[in-house]
Short mmCIF file of C-alpha atoms in Angstrom, two decimals:
data_model
loop_
_atom_site.label_atom_id
_atom_site.label_comp_id
_atom_site.label_asym_id
_atom_site.label_seq_id
_atom_site.Cartn_x
_atom_site.Cartn_y
_atom_site.Cartn_z
CA MET A 38 26.47 45.58 -32.35
CA VAL A 39 27.26 44.34 -28.87
CA THR A 40 26.21 46.17 -25.72
CA ASP A 41 26.70 45.42 -22.03
CA ASN A 42 23.52 45.92 -20.09
CA ALA A 43 24.40 48.39 -17.36
CA ALA A 44 21.18 47.82 -15.44
CA THR A 45 21.82 44.11 -14.96
CA PRO A 46 25.50 43.24 -14.57
CA GLY A 47 26.61 40.24 -16.65
CA VAL A 48 23.72 40.59 -19.10
CA LYS A 49 24.85 41.08 -22.68
CA SER A 50 22.91 42.08 -25.80
CA PHE A 51 23.62 41.80 -29.53
CA GLN A 52 21.81 41.56 -32.85
CA CYS A 53 21.06 38.24 -34.48
CA PRO A 54 23.32 37.86 -37.53
CA ALA A 55 20.54 36.01 -39.32
CA CYS A 56 17.49 38.22 -38.77
CA GLY A 57 18.84 41.29 -37.00
CA GLY A 58 16.58 40.79 -34.01
CA ALA A 59 17.82 41.79 -30.56
CA ILE A 60 19.22 38.96 -28.45
CA THR A 61 19.95 39.24 -24.76
CA LEU A 62 22.34 36.86 -23.01
CA ARG A 63 21.12 36.55 -19.43
CA ALA A 64 24.21 34.67 -18.29
CA GLY A 65 26.48 37.02 -20.26
CA SER A 66 29.78 35.65 -21.45
CA GLN A 67 29.19 32.30 -19.70
CA SER A 68 26.75 31.35 -22.47
CA LEU A 69 28.35 29.64 -25.47
CA THR A 70 25.20 29.12 -27.55
CA VAL A 71 21.96 31.00 -27.91
CA ALA A 72 18.84 30.38 -29.94
CA CYS A 73 17.43 33.58 -31.46
CA SER A 74 13.97 34.20 -30.09
CA HIS A 75 12.94 35.77 -33.43
CA CYS A 76 14.19 33.31 -36.06
CA SER A 77 15.28 30.31 -33.92
CA SER A 78 18.79 30.32 -35.47
CA VAL A 79 21.38 28.89 -33.11
CA ILE A 80 24.32 31.26 -32.66
CA ASP A 81 27.81 30.58 -31.33
CA THR A 82 28.28 33.35 -28.76
CA ALA A 83 31.88 32.30 -27.99
CA ASP A 84 32.75 33.39 -31.52
CA GLU A 85 33.43 37.14 -31.78
CA ASN A 86 31.50 37.29 -35.05
CA TYR A 87 28.49 35.47 -33.62
CA GLN A 88 28.61 32.74 -36.18
CA ILE A 89 25.38 30.96 -36.99
CA VAL A 90 25.65 27.31 -35.93
CA ALA A 91 22.30 26.23 -37.30
CA THR A 92 19.42 27.92 -39.00
CA SER A 93 15.88 26.94 -38.31
CA LYS A 94 12.59 27.37 -40.03
CA MET A 95 10.74 26.66 -36.81
CA LYS A 96 9.07 29.57 -35.07
CA GLU A 97 9.80 29.92 -31.40
CA ARG A 98 7.13 28.13 -29.50
CA PRO A 99 5.81 28.85 -26.02
CA THR A 100 7.04 26.78 -23.10
CA LEU A 101 5.58 26.31 -19.65
CA LEU A 102 8.53 28.14 -18.10
CA GLU A 103 9.32 31.08 -20.38
CA MET A 104 12.86 32.45 -20.75
CA GLY A 105 13.53 35.08 -18.11
CA LEU A 106 10.98 33.65 -15.67
CA ARG A 107 12.32 33.67 -12.12
CA GLY A 108 11.48 31.47 -9.18
CA THR A 109 12.91 30.50 -5.82
CA LEU A 110 13.71 26.84 -5.43
CA PHE A 111 15.49 25.38 -2.41
CA GLY A 112 16.33 28.84 -1.10
CA THR A 113 17.95 30.16 -4.31
CA LYS A 114 16.43 32.48 -6.87
CA TRP A 115 16.77 30.96 -10.34
CA GLU A 116 16.16 32.44 -13.76
CA VAL A 117 15.07 30.25 -16.67
CA ILE A 118 17.55 30.91 -19.49
CA GLY A 119 17.37 27.86 -21.73
CA TYR A 120 15.08 25.10 -22.86
CA THR A 121 15.60 21.89 -24.80
CA GLU A 122 13.07 19.30 -25.80
CA LYS A 123 14.60 15.83 -25.99
CA CYS A 124 13.48 12.36 -26.93
CA ASP A 125 14.79 8.84 -26.51
CA SER A 126 16.22 6.63 -29.26
CA SER A 127 12.76 5.43 -30.27
CA GLY A 128 11.51 9.00 -30.62
CA ASP A 129 8.34 8.09 -28.71
CA TYR A 130 9.38 9.33 -25.31
CA HIS A 131 9.77 13.14 -24.96
CA TRP A 132 10.80 15.34 -22.07
CA ASP A 133 11.60 19.01 -21.35
CA GLU A 134 14.83 20.32 -19.88
CA TYR A 135 14.93 23.88 -18.57
CA LEU A 136 18.28 25.50 -17.84
CA LEU A 137 18.26 27.63 -14.69
CA PHE A 138 20.87 30.24 -13.85
CA ASN A 139 21.89 32.17 -10.79
CA PRO A 140 25.05 34.34 -11.02
CA TYR A 141 26.26 33.10 -7.62
CA ALA A 142 25.04 29.49 -7.61
CA GLY A 143 25.67 28.72 -11.30
CA TYR A 144 23.53 26.42 -13.43
CA ARG A 145 20.87 23.83 -12.63
CA PHE A 146 18.29 21.99 -14.70
CA LEU A 147 14.61 21.40 -14.24
CA VAL A 148 13.48 18.31 -16.10
CA GLN A 149 9.78 17.75 -16.76
CA ASN A 150 8.71 14.34 -17.91
CA GLN A 151 5.03 13.28 -18.02
CA GLY A 152 4.16 15.74 -15.27
CA HIS A 153 7.07 14.60 -13.05
CA TRP A 154 9.80 17.10 -12.18
CA ASN A 155 13.48 16.73 -11.30
CA PHE A 156 15.87 19.37 -10.04
CA VAL A 157 19.23 18.43 -11.54
CA GLU A 158 22.75 19.54 -10.74
CA MET A 159 26.08 18.49 -12.14
CA VAL A 160 28.18 16.18 -10.00
CA LYS A 161 31.94 16.59 -9.96
CA GLU A 162 32.70 12.94 -9.55
CA GLU A 163 35.61 10.89 -10.79
CA LEU A 164 33.95 8.03 -12.61
CA PRO A 165 35.38 4.55 -12.38
CA SER A 166 35.83 2.82 -15.72
CA TYR A 167 32.95 0.42 -15.06
CA ALA A 168 30.41 3.23 -14.48
CA GLY A 169 27.44 2.85 -16.78
CA ARG A 170 28.04 -0.85 -17.26
CA VAL A 171 27.19 -2.25 -13.83
CA SER A 172 23.79 -2.92 -12.32
CA THR A 173 24.46 -0.96 -9.13
CA TYR A 174 26.55 2.12 -8.55
CA GLN A 175 27.72 3.65 -5.26
CA SER A 176 27.80 7.41 -4.87
CA GLU A 177 27.89 9.57 -1.74
CA GLY A 178 27.09 6.52 0.41
CA LEU A 179 23.97 5.66 -1.60
CA THR A 180 23.45 2.57 -3.74
CA TYR A 181 21.93 3.38 -7.12
CA LYS A 182 20.30 0.73 -9.31
CA LEU A 183 20.64 0.74 -13.05
CA PHE A 184 17.30 1.75 -14.56
CA LEU A 185 17.78 2.78 -18.17
CA SER A 186 20.51 2.74 -20.77
CA ASP A 187 19.59 4.65 -23.90
CA SER A 188 20.44 7.77 -25.89
CA SER A 189 18.80 11.18 -25.97
CA ARG A 190 18.36 13.45 -28.96
CA VAL A 191 17.77 17.20 -28.95
CA LEU A 192 14.55 18.06 -30.81
CA TYR A 193 14.20 21.74 -30.07
CA VAL A 194 16.26 24.49 -28.41
CA LYS A 195 15.32 27.86 -27.05
CA GLY A 196 17.26 30.40 -24.99
CA GLU A 197 20.94 30.24 -24.15
CA PHE A 198 23.31 27.53 -23.00
CA TYR A 199 26.73 27.22 -21.46
CA TRP A 200 27.64 24.50 -23.93
CA LYS A 201 27.37 24.23 -27.68
CA VAL A 202 23.96 22.81 -28.40
CA ARG A 203 22.15 22.19 -31.64
CA LYS A 204 19.12 20.28 -32.85
CA ASP A 205 19.63 16.53 -33.35
CA ASP A 206 22.62 16.40 -30.97
CA THR A 207 22.57 12.83 -29.67
CA VAL A 208 24.25 11.54 -26.55
CA LYS A 209 24.40 8.19 -24.73
CA GLU A 210 22.69 8.22 -21.35
CA VAL A 211 22.62 5.79 -18.44
CA ASP A 212 20.24 6.36 -15.50
CA TYR A 213 20.80 4.93 -12.04
CA ILE A 214 18.10 5.45 -9.43
CA CYS A 215 17.90 5.63 -5.66
CA PRO A 216 14.56 7.41 -5.07
CA PRO A 217 14.19 10.35 -4.77
CA TYR A 218 17.51 10.64 -6.65
CA VAL A 219 18.56 9.75 -10.17
CA LEU A 220 22.17 9.71 -11.27
CA THR A 221 22.61 10.25 -14.99
CA ILE A 222 25.84 9.46 -16.79
CA GLU A 223 25.90 11.15 -20.20
CA GLY A 224 28.36 10.95 -23.04
CA SER A 225 31.11 8.53 -23.87
CA GLY A 226 34.89 8.22 -23.77
CA GLN A 227 36.58 11.24 -22.14
CA ASP A 228 33.54 13.46 -22.60
CA ILE A 229 31.36 12.19 -19.77
CA VAL A 230 29.21 14.26 -17.43
CA VAL A 231 27.40 13.06 -14.36
CA SER A 232 24.31 14.78 -13.02
CA LYS A 233 22.18 14.12 -9.99
CA GLY A 234 18.44 14.72 -10.12
CA THR A 235 16.15 15.05 -7.14
CA TYR A 236 12.43 14.38 -7.54
CA VAL A 237 10.37 17.52 -6.87
CA GLU A 238 6.62 17.55 -6.33
CA PRO A 239 4.84 19.48 -9.12
CA SER A 240 3.20 21.73 -6.51
CA VAL A 241 6.68 22.94 -5.45
CA ILE A 242 7.51 23.96 -9.04
CA GLN A 243 4.09 25.56 -9.47
CA GLU A 244 4.54 27.64 -6.33
CA ALA A 245 8.18 28.52 -7.03
CA PHE A 246 7.45 29.95 -10.49
CA GLY A 247 3.92 31.20 -9.80
CA LEU A 248 2.29 28.94 -12.39
CA ASN A 249 -1.41 28.24 -12.77
CA SER A 250 -2.41 24.74 -11.73
CA ALA A 251 -4.40 24.42 -14.99
CA ASP A 252 -1.17 24.92 -16.98
CA MET A 253 0.76 22.23 -15.12
CA PRO A 254 1.19 19.01 -17.09
CA ARG A 255 -0.83 16.15 -15.64
CA ARG A 256 1.25 13.61 -13.76
CA ILE A 257 1.13 10.26 -15.55
CA GLY A 258 2.29 6.96 -14.09
CA VAL A 259 5.24 6.58 -11.73
CA ALA A 260 8.54 8.37 -12.40
CA MET A 261 11.74 6.34 -12.24
CA ASN A 262 12.95 8.12 -9.08
CA GLN A 263 9.58 9.10 -7.60
CA PRO A 264 9.61 8.32 -3.88
CA SER A 265 6.81 6.02 -2.80
CA SER A 266 4.48 7.22 -0.07
CA TYR A 267 4.29 3.58 1.03
CA GLN A 268 8.04 3.27 1.43
CA GLY A 269 9.40 2.45 4.87
CA ASN A 270 6.62 0.09 5.87
CA GLY A 271 9.27 -2.07 7.55
CA LYS A 272 8.44 -0.14 10.72
CA ALA A 273 4.77 -1.06 10.33
CA TRP A 274 5.73 -4.74 10.03
CA GLY A 275 7.89 -4.36 13.13
CA LEU A 276 4.91 -2.90 15.00
CA PHE A 277 2.70 -5.69 13.67
CA ILE A 278 5.04 -8.38 15.01
CA LEU A 279 5.23 -6.63 18.37
CA ALA A 280 1.45 -6.18 18.62
CA THR A 281 0.81 -9.79 17.55
CA ALA A 282 3.26 -11.02 20.21
CA LEU A 283 1.43 -8.87 22.78
CA ALA A 284 -1.95 -10.26 21.68
CA LEU A 285 -0.59 -13.81 21.94
CA ALA A 286 0.79 -13.11 25.42
CA LEU A 287 -2.57 -11.62 26.46
CA TYR A 288 -4.37 -14.68 25.07
CA ILE A 289 -2.15 -17.01 27.09
CA VAL A 290 -2.90 -14.95 30.21
CA PHE A 291 -6.66 -15.02 29.52
CA LEU A 292 -6.49 -18.76 28.84
CA GLY A 293 -5.00 -19.19 32.32
CA LEU A 294 -7.40 -16.76 34.00
CA ALA A 295 -10.60 -18.02 32.33
CA ASP A 296 -12.99 -19.67 34.83
CA LYS A 297 -14.10 -22.45 32.42
CA GLU A 298 -16.89 -23.17 34.91
CA LYS A 299 -19.18 -26.07 34.06
CA LEU A 300 -22.78 -24.93 34.60
CA ALA A 301 -24.82 -27.91 33.39
CA GLN A 302 -24.52 -31.18 31.56
CA ASP A 303 -26.67 -34.02 30.28
CA SER A 304 -26.28 -37.13 28.20
CA ARG A 305 -28.81 -39.75 27.24
CA TYR A 306 -29.98 -42.04 24.46
CA PHE A 307 -32.40 -40.29 22.20
CA THR A 308 -34.91 -42.39 20.29
CA TYR A 309 -37.65 -41.85 17.77
CA ALA A 310 -39.95 -41.18 20.69
CA ASP A 311 -37.83 -38.11 21.60
CA LYS A 312 -38.48 -36.40 18.28
CA ASN A 313 -40.03 -32.97 18.85
CA ARG A 314 -39.61 -33.37 22.61
CA THR A 315 -38.01 -30.46 24.48
CA TYR A 316 -35.87 -31.15 27.51
CA SER A 317 -34.67 -28.66 30.08
CA THR A 318 -31.73 -28.50 32.46
CA PRO A 319 -32.17 -27.42 36.06
CA SER A 320 -31.53 -23.73 36.64
CA PHE A 321 -27.91 -22.67 37.03
CA THR A 322 -26.23 -19.43 38.01
CA VAL A 323 -24.01 -17.33 35.80
CA LYS A 324 -21.88 -15.51 38.38
CA LYS A 325 -20.62 -12.67 36.19
CA THR A 326 -20.95 -11.39 32.66
CA SER A 327 -19.22 -13.92 30.44
CA ASN A 328 -19.54 -15.96 27.30
CA ILE A 329 -21.23 -19.37 27.39
CA LEU A 330 -19.98 -22.29 25.36
CA ILE A 331 -21.79 -25.58 24.74
CA HIS A 332 -19.77 -28.68 24.04
CA THR A 333 -22.05 -31.12 22.20
CA PHE A 334 -21.16 -34.75 21.58
CA SER A 335 -23.04 -37.54 19.83
CA GLN A 336 -22.02 -41.11 18.99
CA VAL A 337 -22.63 -40.83 15.27
CA SER A 338 -21.08 -43.02 12.64
CA ASN A 339 -21.83 -42.17 9.02
CA ASN A 340 -24.78 -40.24 10.38
CA TRP A 341 -25.81 -36.91 11.86
CA THR A 342 -27.33 -35.35 14.97
CA GLU A 343 -28.74 -31.87 15.30
CA VAL A 344 -29.42 -30.13 18.63
CA ALA A 345 -31.44 -26.95 19.02
CA TYR A 346 -30.60 -25.07 22.22
CA THR A 347 -32.30 -22.14 23.91
CA LEU A 348 -30.68 -20.51 26.91
CA VAL A 349 -33.34 -18.76 29.00
CA ASN A 350 -32.81 -16.09 31.64
CA ASP A 351 -35.14 -17.09 34.50
CA GLU A 352 -35.74 -13.49 35.62
CA THR A 353 -36.01 -11.56 32.35
CA GLN A 354 -37.04 -14.47 30.06
CA LYS A 355 -34.45 -13.22 27.54
CA THR A 356 -33.41 -16.12 25.30
CA TYR A 357 -30.29 -17.04 23.32
CA ASP A 358 -30.75 -19.61 20.54
CA MET A 359 -28.34 -21.91 18.79
CA LEU A 360 -28.68 -24.80 16.36
CA THR A 361 -25.67 -27.08 16.20
CA SER A 362 -25.00 -30.29 14.36
CA VAL A 363 -22.64 -33.20 14.85
CA GLU A 364 -21.83 -35.19 11.75
CA TYR A 365 -19.28 -37.88 11.12
CA TYR A 366 -18.85 -39.68 7.81
CA PHE A 367 -16.09 -41.95 6.58
CA GLY A 368 -15.36 -44.55 3.94
CA THR A 369 -12.97 -45.48 1.17
CA ASP A 370 -12.88 -44.60 -2.49
CA SER A 371 -10.37 -44.77 -5.34
CA ASP A 372 -8.11 -42.30 -3.44
CA GLY A 373 -8.16 -44.43 -0.29
CA ALA A 374 -9.74 -43.87 3.11
CA TRP A 375 -11.54 -40.61 3.82
CA SER A 376 -13.49 -39.08 6.68
CA GLU A 377 -15.18 -35.80 7.44
CA GLY A 378 -16.72 -34.19 10.49
CA GLY A 379 -16.47 -35.60 14.00
CA THR A 380 -18.46 -36.73 16.98
CA SER A 381 -18.45 -33.44 18.89
CA SER A 382 -18.67 -29.70 18.39
CA ARG A 383 -17.90 -26.63 20.50
CA ASP A 384 -19.92 -23.49 19.94
CA TYR A 385 -20.54 -20.28 21.85
CA ILE A 386 -24.30 -19.92 22.35
CA ALA A 387 -23.96 -16.34 23.49
CA SER A 388 -21.51 -13.52 23.94
CA ALA A 389 -21.27 -11.47 27.14
CA VAL A 390 -24.23 -13.09 28.91
CA PRO A 391 -25.19 -10.98 31.96
CA ALA A 392 -24.96 -12.53 35.43
CA GLY A 393 -28.19 -14.24 36.55
CA THR A 394 -30.07 -17.52 36.78
CA TYR A 395 -30.64 -19.46 33.57
CA HIS A 396 -31.84 -22.81 32.30
CA LEU A 397 -31.19 -24.49 28.98
CA LEU A 398 -33.84 -25.99 26.70
CA TYR A 399 -32.73 -28.49 24.09
CA GLU A 400 -34.27 -30.66 21.44
CA VAL A 401 -32.48 -33.40 19.53
CA ASP A 402 -32.98 -34.72 16.04
CA SER A 403 -30.81 -37.34 14.38
CA GLY A 404 -30.56 -39.69 11.44
CA TYR A 405 -30.73 -42.50 14.00
CA MET A 406 -34.07 -41.38 15.42
CA THR A 407 -36.22 -43.23 12.95
CA SER A 408 -38.77 -45.90 13.60
CA VAL A 409 -37.07 -48.29 11.15
CA TYR A 410 -33.34 -47.96 11.06
CA GLY A 411 -31.70 -51.33 10.75
CA GLY A 412 -32.55 -52.23 14.29
CA THR A 413 -30.71 -49.21 15.80
CA ASN A 414 -33.03 -46.36 16.54
CA SER A 415 -31.31 -44.43 19.31
CA VAL A 416 -28.21 -42.28 19.64
CA LEU A 417 -26.20 -41.35 22.73
CA THR A 418 -26.02 -37.56 22.74
CA GLY A 419 -24.97 -35.12 25.44
CA PHE A 420 -23.60 -31.70 26.18
CA GLU A 421 -21.75 -29.58 28.69
CA VAL A 422 -22.52 -25.91 29.31
CA ILE A 423 -19.33 -24.01 30.17
CA ARG A 424 -19.00 -20.39 31.22
CA ASP A 425 -16.05 -18.07 30.53
CA VAL A 426 -13.91 -19.78 27.89
CA ALA A 427 -11.13 -17.77 26.20
CA SER A 428 -11.93 -17.40 22.51
CA GLY A 429 -9.38 -18.31 19.87
CA GLY A 430 -11.69 -16.58 17.35
CA ASN A 431 -11.07 -13.24 19.06
CA LEU A 432 -7.33 -13.83 18.70
CA ILE A 433 -7.75 -14.51 14.98
CA TRP A 434 -9.81 -11.33 14.51
CA THR A 435 -7.19 -9.35 16.43
CA PHE A 436 -4.49 -10.80 14.19
CA LEU A 437 -6.43 -9.89 11.03
CA LEU A 438 -7.15 -6.34 12.23
CA LEU A 439 -3.46 -5.84 13.07
CA LEU A 440 -2.39 -7.33 9.74
CA ALA A 441 -4.62 -5.16 7.54
CA PHE A 442 -2.48 -2.00 7.51
CA PRO A 443 1.02 -3.43 6.86
CA LEU A 444 -0.42 -5.86 4.32
CA PHE A 445 -2.24 -3.07 2.49
CA THR A 446 0.82 -0.80 2.42
CA SER A 447 3.06 -3.66 1.25
CA LEU A 448 0.68 -4.49 -1.59
CA ARG A 449 0.49 -0.81 -2.60
CA GLN A 450 4.27 -0.51 -2.39
CA GLY A 451 4.64 -3.62 -4.57
CA SER A 452 2.23 -2.20 -7.13
CA PHE A 453 4.06 1.17 -7.10
CA GLU A 454 7.46 -0.47 -7.65
CA SER A 455 6.04 -2.69 -10.35
CA LYS A 456 4.76 0.41 -12.22
CA ARG A 457 8.15 2.10 -11.76
CA TRP A 458 10.19 -0.82 -13.07
CA SER A 459 7.82 -1.53 -15.96
CA GLN A 460 9.47 1.47 -17.68
CA SER A 461 12.96 0.18 -17.10
CA ASP A 462 14.88 -1.77 -19.69
CA MET A 463 16.32 -3.75 -16.79
CA GLY A 464 13.02 -5.60 -16.23
CA VAL A 465 11.14 -5.81 -12.97
CA ASN A 466 13.30 -5.09 -9.96
CA SER A 467 12.68 -4.03 -6.40
CA MET B 42 2.72 9.90 10.45
CA LYS B 43 1.21 6.72 9.01
CA ASN B 44 3.22 4.61 11.44
CA ALA B 45 2.00 6.77 14.34
CA ALA B 46 -1.59 6.20 13.18
CA TYR B 47 -0.89 2.47 12.93
CA LEU B 48 0.59 2.47 16.42
CA ILE B 49 -2.67 4.00 17.74
CA TRP B 50 -4.65 1.42 15.73
CA CYS B 51 -2.59 -1.42 17.28
CA ALA B 52 -3.22 -0.02 20.77
CA LEU B 53 -6.98 0.21 20.10
CA VAL B 54 -7.16 -3.34 18.70
CA LEU B 55 -5.24 -4.75 21.67
CA CYS B 56 -7.49 -2.86 24.11
CA ALA B 57 -10.57 -4.23 22.31
CA PHE B 58 -9.08 -7.73 22.48
CA ALA B 59 -8.41 -7.42 26.22
CA TYR B 60 -11.89 -5.93 26.84
CA SER B 61 -13.60 -8.70 24.88
CA ASN B 62 -11.80 -11.33 26.91
CA VAL B 63 -12.58 -9.71 30.25
CA TYR B 64 -16.30 -9.27 29.49
CA GLY B 65 -16.74 -12.46 27.51
CA TYR B 66 -17.44 -10.97 24.10
CA VAL B 67 -16.93 -13.54 21.39
CA TYR B 68 -17.58 -13.61 17.70
CA ASN B 69 -18.22 -16.73 15.74
CA SER B 70 -20.44 -17.74 12.90
CA VAL B 71 -22.94 -19.49 15.16
CA ILE B 72 -23.60 -16.32 17.16
CA ALA B 73 -23.63 -14.22 13.99
CA SER B 74 -26.27 -16.42 12.43
CA GLN B 75 -28.24 -17.23 15.57
CA ASN B 76 -31.04 -19.31 14.36
CA PRO B 77 -34.40 -17.80 15.28
CA ALA B 78 -36.03 -20.88 13.78
CA SER B 79 -34.52 -23.04 16.50
CA LYS B 80 -37.08 -25.71 17.27
CA ALA B 81 -36.55 -25.45 21.01
CA ALA B 82 -36.87 -21.69 20.85
CA ASN B 83 -40.06 -21.83 18.82
CA ARG B 84 -41.55 -24.31 21.18
CA TYR B 85 -40.50 -22.19 24.17
CA HIS B 86 -41.85 -18.95 22.74
CA LYS B 87 -45.18 -20.63 21.96
#
């Protein structure tokens, strides 16, 4: 017995020819196949006699989105009318396809795969003969990359469908991606359909259909068309280049503006007798808050000199200490000539030294300053105290601080894309 | 959003760089590990 549901136009009801249970067609005469919710038999609804296409011993099982559930997605109210569970050719990889219906907007699909969701609509596109066989495909001004070429098999059906569906139906499938979109070419020969999926955040689906967060499948890995939150870091690199250029320009300006004022200097031969002897410079004036650099030099040759400095503020007695060494070694070995170190060093003794009067204490020790050293027991050592010298170290720190963000996002983006393409049979791409 | 945050970060870093140059702030390993055992310092503080 067939009845038209007067309360809901387009809705049609009949009895299952296999079990006699009541079946309601939510999309009315547009549905060509329906799976009985009582006995799971698949029935051809285009046939006047409601012929059974396939019988099933499987009981209907619950699905996350139940048949008849309604939700508003992208401004349209959709009703869930069909469900298929599919798997790939290996049988290891399963996904859910829900058929949505709206009497005015037609049909759409919601595909759930490892907690990732796609809203899919059919594309009325004339396919060139090479479609499905090339590595990139152009559509609507977008370039899609070939991601997967496989087949899909229907494992389970529930609800009604606008095409003739049955368990174990197998179809060839080629996926091209351009996140957040996926273009799927299904079928072969003349019977080819193209669909376009758009990645949807699970929270959007949850809200649209009023689902409990505990029921939502956990998102695993990266979906083939999942947009990366680190995408578009080209702008960050652009900003980095601009900021680095600005920092460099500032450094050049500060190099030019730096006073580089020499405050004190000394140089003398230090002997064994000078060991543990502390010398002092005359007092000098630091005119304004600035850094103070000491340039130390010592005539060492395959030897070392160490100088301990203490800068003392005459008024406050505040001190700044520094121990510096000058070492220069050279020679030849089986690889040829080698050398390391040098005869001078440049070190900042203090940062942002307040204006005032200071003197410098220094004490020298050296490998030369021994009582018996091959006849040579002195070393010429000296220094210059210079105020306000632009620091290259600050420029390097600035560069590193500017680099951190774009470098981090690029590494994350690389890792994200690597996870995405690890699922592709096209190998790693970008 | 992230790029706007990065733009602010760039501005702050450049300001810090300019400030450090104007007031003579420097960072290097010698200052970071200022040697309190400096012989001259010990002798002075005695």
